[in-house]
């Protein structure tokens, strides 16, 4: 099966909004979340999991898997966006029909715990997905939300090939080169904690070189050390051609005598001997820009850039 880019929606299209992981803490905020997606220039078809709460989950694994598959099969919607992350996406993985997902060719967009769904979308369906903020992210009035919204619209409605992150992010691009060099490969990863949790499962691809992308929120540096070490000690480590690091929000050590997240990650990744680019505006902070999981890219560790496409 050949890896393929998803079909992109057009302004005014109807998209499916689902909750594969956790429910809203405050269900009264749902109209604001729907309005936030509509502000992208899309119509929203809400699915049942948006209003289901079972403890910290937006439904049973079966209910959430049904919503996912219904969204991929729905002929009236052209893309699938998520309400929020949280926890529990991995529960649904054995219940999904990866062939149906592959044939649909629909764009799936989400981040955080949704990393658990985008990784096997790469390995099982050969479908490129979009690591991008969810509805709850856009429903907040914060500085940087407009730049984030424009970034997502760029990926929703325009081709991705040849896109430079230095150009896309403009003044918000403050990435720095940790290790120089040029790396090519497909982008793989997402939320560090969730991505690391998939190692040892059937969902991790093992057959080609990739650029490792990681971001996270609310994890102390020693926990980030654990996740990255797990990845680096896996049978996938020799497949890493380069590393792109996004935002590590609220990841302070909690003590002034401890190394911060940047220092810990640099210490772990430098010995790999591959190009490393850190500080990309991608993750849980504002602004946050999308990144396609599974797409070929070039990491330019000389000029400090990430460029999408095999011919970049």
mmCIF file of C-alpha atoms in Angstrom:
data_model
loop_
_atom_site.group_PDB
_atom_site.id
_atom_site.type_symbol
_atom_site.label_atom_id
_atom_site.label_comp_id
_atom_site.label_asym_id
_atom_site.label_seq_id
_atom_site.Cartn_x
_atom_site.Cartn_y
_atom_site.Cartn_z
ATOM 1 C CA UNK A 1 0.000 0.000 0.000
ATOM 2 C CA UNK A 2 1.429 3.396 -1.031
ATOM 3 C CA UNK A 3 1.499 6.272 1.435
ATOM 4 C CA UNK A 4 -0.942 8.965 0.333
ATOM 5 C CA UNK A 5 -1.833 12.511 1.178
ATOM 6 C CA UNK A 6 -5.422 13.034 2.359
ATOM 7 C CA UNK A 7 -8.037 14.760 0.258
ATOM 8 C CA UNK A 8 -8.394 18.329 1.493
ATOM 9 C CA UNK A 9 -11.730 20.004 2.253
ATOM 10 C CA UNK A 10 -12.825 23.206 0.563
ATOM 11 C CA UNK A 11 -14.127 26.328 2.334
ATOM 12 C CA UNK A 12 -17.790 25.787 3.152
ATOM 13 C CA UNK A 13 -17.488 21.975 3.305
ATOM 14 C CA UNK A 14 -19.026 19.976 6.136
ATOM 15 C CA UNK A 15 -16.614 18.145 8.457
ATOM 16 C CA UNK A 16 -17.179 15.565 11.195
ATOM 17 C CA UNK A 17 -16.395 16.634 14.762
ATOM 18 C CA UNK A 18 -15.695 13.692 17.087
ATOM 19 C CA UNK A 19 -14.299 12.958 20.560
ATOM 20 C CA UNK A 20 -12.039 9.865 20.394
ATOM 21 C CA UNK A 21 -10.538 10.452 23.848
ATOM 22 C CA UNK A 22 -11.896 12.552 26.738
ATOM 23 C CA UNK A 23 -15.072 14.625 27.100
ATOM 24 C CA UNK A 24 -15.244 18.337 27.778
ATOM 25 C CA UNK A 25 -14.738 19.251 31.460
ATOM 26 C CA UNK A 26 -17.683 21.629 31.021
ATOM 27 C CA UNK A 27 -20.290 20.361 28.570
ATOM 28 C CA UNK A 28 -21.729 23.863 28.370
ATOM 29 C CA UNK A 29 -18.663 24.859 26.333
ATOM 30 C CA UNK A 30 -19.600 22.613 23.400
ATOM 31 C CA UNK A 31 -21.347 25.382 21.381
ATOM 32 C CA UNK A 32 -18.196 27.518 21.681
ATOM 33 C CA UNK A 33 -16.064 24.630 20.404
ATOM 34 C CA UNK A 34 -18.356 24.064 17.432
ATOM 35 C CA UNK A 35 -18.311 27.796 16.686
ATOM 36 C CA UNK A 36 -14.500 27.747 16.822
ATOM 37 C CA UNK A 37 -14.386 25.146 14.045
ATOM 38 C CA UNK A 38 -17.012 27.024 12.038
ATOM 39 C CA UNK A 39 -14.748 30.090 12.243
ATOM 40 C CA UNK A 40 -12.296 28.168 10.030
ATOM 41 C CA UNK A 41 -14.832 28.434 7.212
ATOM 42 C CA UNK A 42 -16.350 24.979 7.684
ATOM 43 C CA UNK A 43 -19.737 23.532 8.575
ATOM 44 C CA UNK A 44 -19.790 21.087 11.484
ATOM 45 C CA UNK A 45 -21.550 17.749 11.745
ATOM 46 C CA UNK A 46 -21.427 16.811 15.443
ATOM 47 C CA UNK A 47 -21.153 13.129 16.377
ATOM 48 C CA UNK A 48 -22.611 11.436 19.495
ATOM 49 C CA UNK A 49 -19.352 11.212 21.468
ATOM 50 C CA UNK A 50 -19.334 15.011 21.811
ATOM 51 C CA UNK A 51 -22.064 14.639 24.434
ATOM 52 C CA UNK A 52 -21.111 11.363 26.102
ATOM 53 C CA UNK A 53 -19.281 11.231 29.427
ATOM 54 C CA UNK A 54 -18.149 7.993 31.025
ATOM 55 C CA UNK A 55 -15.786 9.025 33.808
ATOM 56 C CA UNK A 56 -12.729 10.578 32.049
ATOM 57 C CA UNK A 57 -13.738 9.157 28.648
ATOM 58 C CA UNK A 58 -16.102 10.343 25.904
ATOM 59 C CA UNK A 59 -17.817 6.968 25.779
ATOM 60 C CA UNK A 60 -16.849 3.310 25.775
ATOM 61 C CA UNK A 61 -14.187 2.125 23.333
ATOM 62 C CA UNK A 62 -17.000 0.772 21.166
ATOM 63 C CA UNK A 63 -18.904 4.071 21.163
ATOM 64 C CA UNK A 64 -15.812 6.065 20.284
ATOM 65 C CA UNK A 65 -14.688 3.587 17.609
ATOM 66 C CA UNK A 66 -18.158 3.694 16.069
ATOM 67 C CA UNK A 67 -17.977 7.488 15.827
ATOM 68 C CA UNK A 68 -14.566 7.315 14.168
ATOM 69 C CA UNK A 69 -15.659 4.763 11.590
ATOM 70 C CA UNK A 70 -18.965 6.551 10.933
ATOM 71 C CA UNK A 71 -17.010 9.745 10.256
ATOM 72 C CA UNK A 72 -14.636 8.031 7.828
ATOM 73 C CA UNK A 73 -17.551 6.395 5.967
ATOM 74 C CA UNK A 74 -19.799 9.483 5.889
ATOM 75 C CA UNK A 75 -20.204 10.656 2.270
ATOM 76 C CA UNK A 76 -21.476 14.053 3.440
ATOM 77 C CA UNK A 77 -18.292 15.138 5.238
ATOM 78 C CA UNK A 78 -14.844 15.785 3.770
ATOM 79 C CA UNK A 79 -12.605 15.810 6.867
ATOM 80 C CA UNK A 80 -12.533 14.752 10.517
ATOM 81 C CA UNK A 81 -11.552 17.123 13.331
ATOM 82 C CA UNK A 82 -11.448 16.366 17.035
ATOM 83 C CA UNK A 83 -13.023 18.032 20.050
ATOM 84 C CA UNK A 84 -10.005 17.573 22.327
ATOM 85 C CA UNK A 85 -7.307 15.159 23.425
ATOM 86 C CA UNK A 86 -7.116 13.902 27.002
ATOM 87 C CA UNK A 87 -6.849 10.140 27.426
ATOM 88 C CA UNK A 88 -8.119 6.878 26.014
ATOM 89 C CA UNK A 89 -7.585 7.034 22.252
ATOM 90 C CA UNK A 90 -5.512 3.840 22.330
ATOM 91 C CA UNK A 91 -8.561 1.888 23.560
ATOM 92 C CA UNK A 92 -10.189 2.106 20.131
ATOM 93 C CA UNK A 93 -7.271 0.957 17.959
ATOM 94 C CA UNK A 94 -8.139 -2.782 17.803
ATOM 95 C CA UNK A 95 -11.733 -1.879 16.898
ATOM 96 C CA UNK A 96 -11.014 0.162 13.771
ATOM 97 C CA UNK A 97 -11.158 -0.961 10.134
ATOM 98 C CA UNK A 98 -7.873 0.351 8.755
ATOM 99 C CA UNK A 99 -8.747 -0.638 5.172
ATOM 100 C CA UNK A 100 -11.894 1.504 5.262
ATOM 101 C CA UNK A 101 -9.877 4.385 6.690
ATOM 102 C CA UNK A 102 -7.302 3.988 3.906
ATOM 103 C CA UNK A 103 -9.936 3.917 1.169
ATOM 104 C CA UNK A 104 -11.705 6.994 2.516
ATOM 105 C CA UNK A 105 -8.630 9.179 2.027
ATOM 106 C CA UNK A 106 -10.138 11.712 4.437
ATOM 107 C CA UNK A 107 -8.100 14.249 6.336
ATOM 108 C CA UNK A 108 -7.912 13.457 10.055
ATOM 109 C CA UNK A 109 -6.713 16.265 12.328
ATOM 110 C CA UNK A 110 -5.929 16.246 16.046
ATOM 111 C CA UNK A 111 -3.070 16.291 18.554
ATOM 112 C CA UNK A 112 -2.047 15.347 22.086
ATOM 113 C CA UNK A 113 -3.675 11.975 22.933
ATOM 114 C CA UNK A 114 -4.786 11.681 19.285
ATOM 115 C CA UNK A 115 -1.128 10.810 18.537
ATOM 116 C CA UNK A 116 -2.267 7.278 19.409
ATOM 117 C CA UNK A 117 -4.570 7.286 16.373
ATOM 118 C CA UNK A 118 -2.328 9.098 13.905
ATOM 119 C CA UNK A 119 0.611 6.739 14.398
ATOM 120 C CA UNK A 120 -1.276 3.585 13.270
ATOM 121 C CA UNK A 121 -2.982 5.626 10.566
ATOM 122 C CA UNK A 122 0.567 5.861 9.195
ATOM 123 C CA UNK A 123 1.479 2.200 9.763
ATOM 124 C CA UNK A 124 -1.837 0.450 9.034
ATOM 125 C CA UNK A 125 -3.640 2.693 6.522
ATOM 126 C CA UNK A 126 -0.691 4.510 4.902
ATOM 127 C CA UNK A 127 -2.716 7.693 5.260
ATOM 128 C CA UNK A 128 -0.998 10.954 6.183
ATOM 129 C CA UNK A 129 -2.804 12.807 8.991
ATOM 130 C CA UNK A 130 -2.460 16.255 10.517
ATOM 131 C CA UNK A 131 -1.081 16.928 13.989
ATOM 132 C CA UNK A 132 -2.947 20.170 14.727
ATOM 133 C CA UNK A 133 -4.851 21.869 17.567
ATOM 134 C CA UNK A 134 -8.361 20.700 18.413
ATOM 135 C CA UNK A 135 -11.636 22.579 18.865
ATOM 136 C CA UNK A 136 -11.025 23.356 22.549
ATOM 137 C CA UNK A 137 -7.704 25.018 21.659
ATOM 138 C CA UNK A 138 -9.421 27.431 19.262
ATOM 139 C CA UNK A 139 -12.298 28.138 21.651
ATOM 140 C CA UNK A 140 -9.968 29.984 24.043
ATOM 141 C CA UNK A 141 -9.315 33.695 23.688
ATOM 142 C CA UNK A 142 -5.537 33.773 23.906
ATOM 143 C CA UNK A 143 -2.806 35.697 22.164
ATOM 144 C CA UNK A 144 -1.643 33.569 19.285
ATOM 145 C CA UNK A 145 -4.964 31.866 18.605
ATOM 146 C CA UNK A 146 -5.471 33.844 15.380
ATOM 147 C CA UNK A 147 -2.053 32.821 14.045
ATOM 148 C CA UNK A 148 -2.891 29.221 14.978
ATOM 149 C CA UNK A 149 -6.221 29.464 13.186
ATOM 150 C CA UNK A 150 -4.564 30.847 10.051
ATOM 151 C CA UNK A 151 -1.974 28.080 10.191
ATOM 152 C CA UNK A 152 -4.650 25.392 10.275
ATOM 153 C CA UNK A 153 -6.586 27.054 7.447
ATOM 154 C CA UNK A 154 -3.398 26.993 5.369
ATOM 155 C CA UNK A 155 -3.229 23.211 5.791
ATOM 156 C CA UNK A 156 -6.958 22.643 5.352
ATOM 157 C CA UNK A 157 -7.358 24.474 2.075
ATOM 158 C CA UNK A 158 -3.974 24.621 0.300
ATOM 159 C CA UNK A 159 -1.435 22.002 -0.908
ATOM 160 C CA UNK A 160 1.328 21.042 1.514
ATOM 161 C CA UNK A 161 4.151 20.167 -0.881
ATOM 162 C CA UNK A 162 7.135 22.502 -0.615
ATOM 163 C CA UNK A 163 5.864 24.356 2.445
ATOM 164 C CA UNK A 164 8.627 25.898 4.586
ATOM 165 C CA UNK A 165 7.986 26.291 8.307
ATOM 166 C CA UNK A 166 10.205 29.345 8.451
ATOM 167 C CA UNK A 167 7.869 30.983 5.917
ATOM 168 C CA UNK A 168 4.648 29.514 7.355
ATOM 169 C CA UNK A 169 5.294 30.677 10.917
ATOM 170 C CA UNK A 170 6.807 34.068 10.076
ATOM 171 C CA UNK A 171 7.735 36.029 13.190
ATOM 172 C CA UNK A 172 6.609 33.097 15.365
ATOM 173 C CA UNK A 173 9.435 30.943 13.987
ATOM 174 C CA UNK A 174 12.178 30.928 16.618
ATOM 175 C CA UNK A 175 13.572 27.438 16.124
ATOM 176 C CA UNK A 176 17.253 26.831 16.766
ATOM 177 C CA UNK A 177 19.686 24.277 15.379
ATOM 178 C CA UNK A 178 21.038 21.893 18.031
ATOM 179 C CA UNK A 179 22.915 19.606 15.643
ATOM 180 C CA UNK A 180 23.713 20.715 12.081
ATOM 181 C CA UNK A 181 23.122 18.670 8.953
ATOM 182 C CA UNK A 182 20.373 17.701 6.542
ATOM 183 C CA UNK A 183 17.866 14.934 7.175
ATOM 184 C CA UNK A 184 15.225 13.395 4.933
ATOM 185 C CA UNK A 185 12.399 11.076 5.898
ATOM 186 C CA UNK A 186 8.760 10.834 6.806
ATOM 187 C CA UNK A 187 7.628 12.780 9.865
ATOM 188 C CA UNK A 188 6.635 10.444 12.691
ATOM 189 C CA UNK A 189 5.761 11.137 16.323
ATOM 190 C CA UNK A 190 3.623 13.715 18.086
ATOM 191 C CA UNK A 191 3.009 13.918 21.804
ATOM 192 C CA UNK A 192 6.088 12.395 23.461
ATOM 193 C CA UNK A 193 4.289 10.548 26.267
ATOM 194 C CA UNK A 194 1.664 9.049 23.962
ATOM 195 C CA UNK A 195 4.091 8.183 21.173
ATOM 196 C CA UNK A 196 6.465 6.425 23.586
ATOM 197 C CA UNK A 197 3.537 4.470 25.069
ATOM 198 C CA UNK A 198 2.941 2.811 21.683
ATOM 199 C CA UNK A 199 6.389 1.227 21.545
ATOM 200 C CA UNK A 200 6.165 -2.541 21.857
ATOM 201 C CA UNK A 201 2.733 -2.505 20.208
ATOM 202 C CA UNK A 202 1.743 -3.542 16.697
ATOM 203 C CA UNK A 203 1.045 0.080 15.755
ATOM 204 C CA UNK A 204 4.618 1.339 15.398
ATOM 205 C CA UNK A 205 6.016 1.238 11.825
ATOM 206 C CA UNK A 206 9.539 -0.114 11.459
ATOM 207 C CA UNK A 207 10.397 -0.135 7.781
ATOM 208 C CA UNK A 208 11.720 3.293 6.754
ATOM 209 C CA UNK A 209 13.791 6.266 7.843
ATOM 210 C CA UNK A 210 11.879 9.017 9.609
ATOM 211 C CA UNK A 211 12.208 12.447 11.153
ATOM 212 C CA UNK A 212 11.212 12.141 14.803
ATOM 213 C CA UNK A 213 8.874 14.925 15.921
ATOM 214 C CA UNK A 214 8.070 15.374 19.622
ATOM 215 C CA UNK A 215 6.163 17.855 21.796
ATOM 216 C CA UNK A 216 4.475 17.662 25.202
ATOM 217 C CA UNK A 217 2.777 19.481 28.043
ATOM 218 C CA UNK A 218 2.917 19.188 31.833
ATOM 219 C CA UNK A 219 5.770 16.660 31.945
ATOM 220 C CA UNK A 220 8.795 17.268 34.138
ATOM 221 C CA UNK A 221 12.178 16.820 32.419
ATOM 222 C CA UNK A 222 12.877 13.479 34.096
ATOM 223 C CA UNK A 223 9.654 12.113 32.593
ATOM 224 C CA UNK A 224 10.602 13.440 29.165
ATOM 225 C CA UNK A 225 13.921 11.648 29.676
ATOM 226 C CA UNK A 226 11.982 8.410 30.247
ATOM 227 C CA UNK A 227 9.921 8.764 27.060
ATOM 228 C CA UNK A 228 12.837 9.712 24.828
ATOM 229 C CA UNK A 229 15.055 6.994 26.308
ATOM 230 C CA UNK A 230 12.361 4.425 25.555
ATOM 231 C CA UNK A 231 12.282 5.569 21.927
ATOM 232 C CA UNK A 232 16.076 5.635 21.617
ATOM 233 C CA UNK A 233 16.443 2.132 23.081
ATOM 234 C CA UNK A 234 13.840 0.670 20.727
ATOM 235 C CA UNK A 235 14.476 -1.161 17.467
ATOM 236 C CA UNK A 236 13.402 2.044 15.723
ATOM 237 C CA UNK A 237 16.331 4.183 16.865
ATOM 238 C CA UNK A 238 18.484 3.396 13.830
ATOM 239 C CA UNK A 239 15.635 4.594 11.603
ATOM 240 C CA UNK A 240 15.754 8.153 12.969
ATOM 241 C CA UNK A 241 17.287 10.433 10.331
ATOM 242 C CA UNK A 242 16.673 13.696 12.185
ATOM 243 C CA UNK A 243 14.767 15.196 15.101
ATOM 244 C CA UNK A 244 12.319 18.125 15.137
ATOM 245 C CA UNK A 245 11.270 19.335 18.582
ATOM 246 C CA UNK A 246 8.156 21.404 19.163
ATOM 247 C CA UNK A 247 6.835 23.078 22.293
ATOM 248 C CA UNK A 248 7.345 21.600 25.748
ATOM 249 C CA UNK A 249 4.747 23.596 27.647
ATOM 250 C CA UNK A 250 4.735 23.681 31.453
ATOM 251 C CA UNK A 251 7.628 21.214 31.558
ATOM 252 C CA UNK A 252 9.737 23.047 34.145
ATOM 253 C CA UNK A 253 11.772 20.855 36.519
ATOM 254 C CA UNK A 254 10.173 22.254 39.690
ATOM 255 C CA UNK A 255 13.538 22.952 41.296
ATOM 256 C CA UNK A 256 16.200 25.509 40.371
ATOM 257 C CA UNK A 257 19.011 22.976 40.769
ATOM 258 C CA UNK A 258 17.565 20.657 38.096
ATOM 259 C CA UNK A 259 18.163 20.881 34.356
ATOM 260 C CA UNK A 260 15.328 22.254 32.241
ATOM 261 C CA UNK A 261 13.591 20.338 29.450
ATOM 262 C CA UNK A 262 15.747 21.847 26.678
ATOM 263 C CA UNK A 263 18.953 20.805 28.438
ATOM 264 C CA UNK A 264 17.716 17.268 29.103
ATOM 265 C CA UNK A 265 16.499 16.744 25.546
ATOM 266 C CA UNK A 266 19.725 18.111 24.067
ATOM 267 C CA UNK A 267 21.773 15.797 26.307
ATOM 268 C CA UNK A 268 19.760 12.775 25.131
ATOM 269 C CA UNK A 269 19.552 13.578 21.425
ATOM 270 C CA UNK A 270 22.998 14.942 20.549
ATOM 271 C CA UNK A 271 24.693 11.514 20.745
ATOM 272 C CA UNK A 272 22.341 10.234 18.014
ATOM 273 C CA UNK A 273 24.538 12.037 15.503
ATOM 274 C CA UNK A 274 21.618 13.234 13.378
ATOM 275 C CA UNK A 275 20.408 16.799 12.701
ATOM 276 C CA UNK A 276 18.287 18.237 15.518
ATOM 277 C CA UNK A 277 16.062 21.312 15.253
ATOM 278 C CA UNK A 278 14.384 22.568 18.444
ATOM 279 C CA UNK A 279 11.806 25.193 19.346
ATOM 280 C CA UNK A 280 9.335 24.753 16.487
ATOM 281 C CA UNK A 281 6.006 26.490 17.306
ATOM 282 C CA UNK A 282 4.094 23.212 17.263
ATOM 283 C CA UNK A 283 2.344 21.755 20.292
ATOM 284 C CA UNK A 284 0.125 22.889 23.149
ATOM 285 C CA UNK A 285 1.207 26.530 23.406
ATOM 286 C CA UNK A 286 -0.021 29.583 21.476
ATOM 287 C CA UNK A 287 0.529 29.948 18.607
ATOM 288 C CA UNK A 288 0.664 26.343 17.438
ATOM 289 C CA UNK A 289 1.031 25.299 13.805
ATOM 290 C CA UNK A 290 0.113 21.955 12.184
ATOM 291 C CA UNK A 291 2.559 19.272 11.085
ATOM 292 C CA UNK A 292 1.638 16.293 8.844
ATOM 293 C CA UNK A 293 2.324 12.864 10.341
ATOM 294 C CA UNK A 294 3.631 10.493 7.698
ATOM 295 C CA UNK A 295 4.600 13.107 5.111
ATOM 296 C CA UNK A 296 8.078 13.193 3.621
ATOM 297 C CA UNK A 297 10.100 16.233 4.610
ATOM 298 C CA UNK A 298 13.580 17.714 4.734
ATOM 299 C CA UNK A 299 15.020 18.967 8.021
ATOM 300 C CA UNK A 300 17.506 21.698 7.154
ATOM 301 C CA UNK A 301 19.932 21.767 10.059
ATOM 302 C CA UNK A 302 22.067 24.424 8.434
ATOM 303 C CA UNK A 303 19.544 27.195 7.810
ATOM 304 C CA UNK A 304 17.136 26.037 10.510
ATOM 305 C CA UNK A 305 14.015 24.978 8.655
ATOM 306 C CA UNK A 306 11.630 22.106 8.057
ATOM 307 C CA UNK A 307 10.353 21.787 4.497
ATOM 308 C CA UNK A 308 7.535 19.466 3.469
ATOM 309 C CA UNK A 309 7.771 17.198 0.440
ATOM 310 C CA UNK A 310 10.128 14.641 -1.033
ATOM 311 C CA UNK A 311 11.482 17.153 -3.524
ATOM 312 C CA UNK A 312 12.170 19.878 -0.973
#
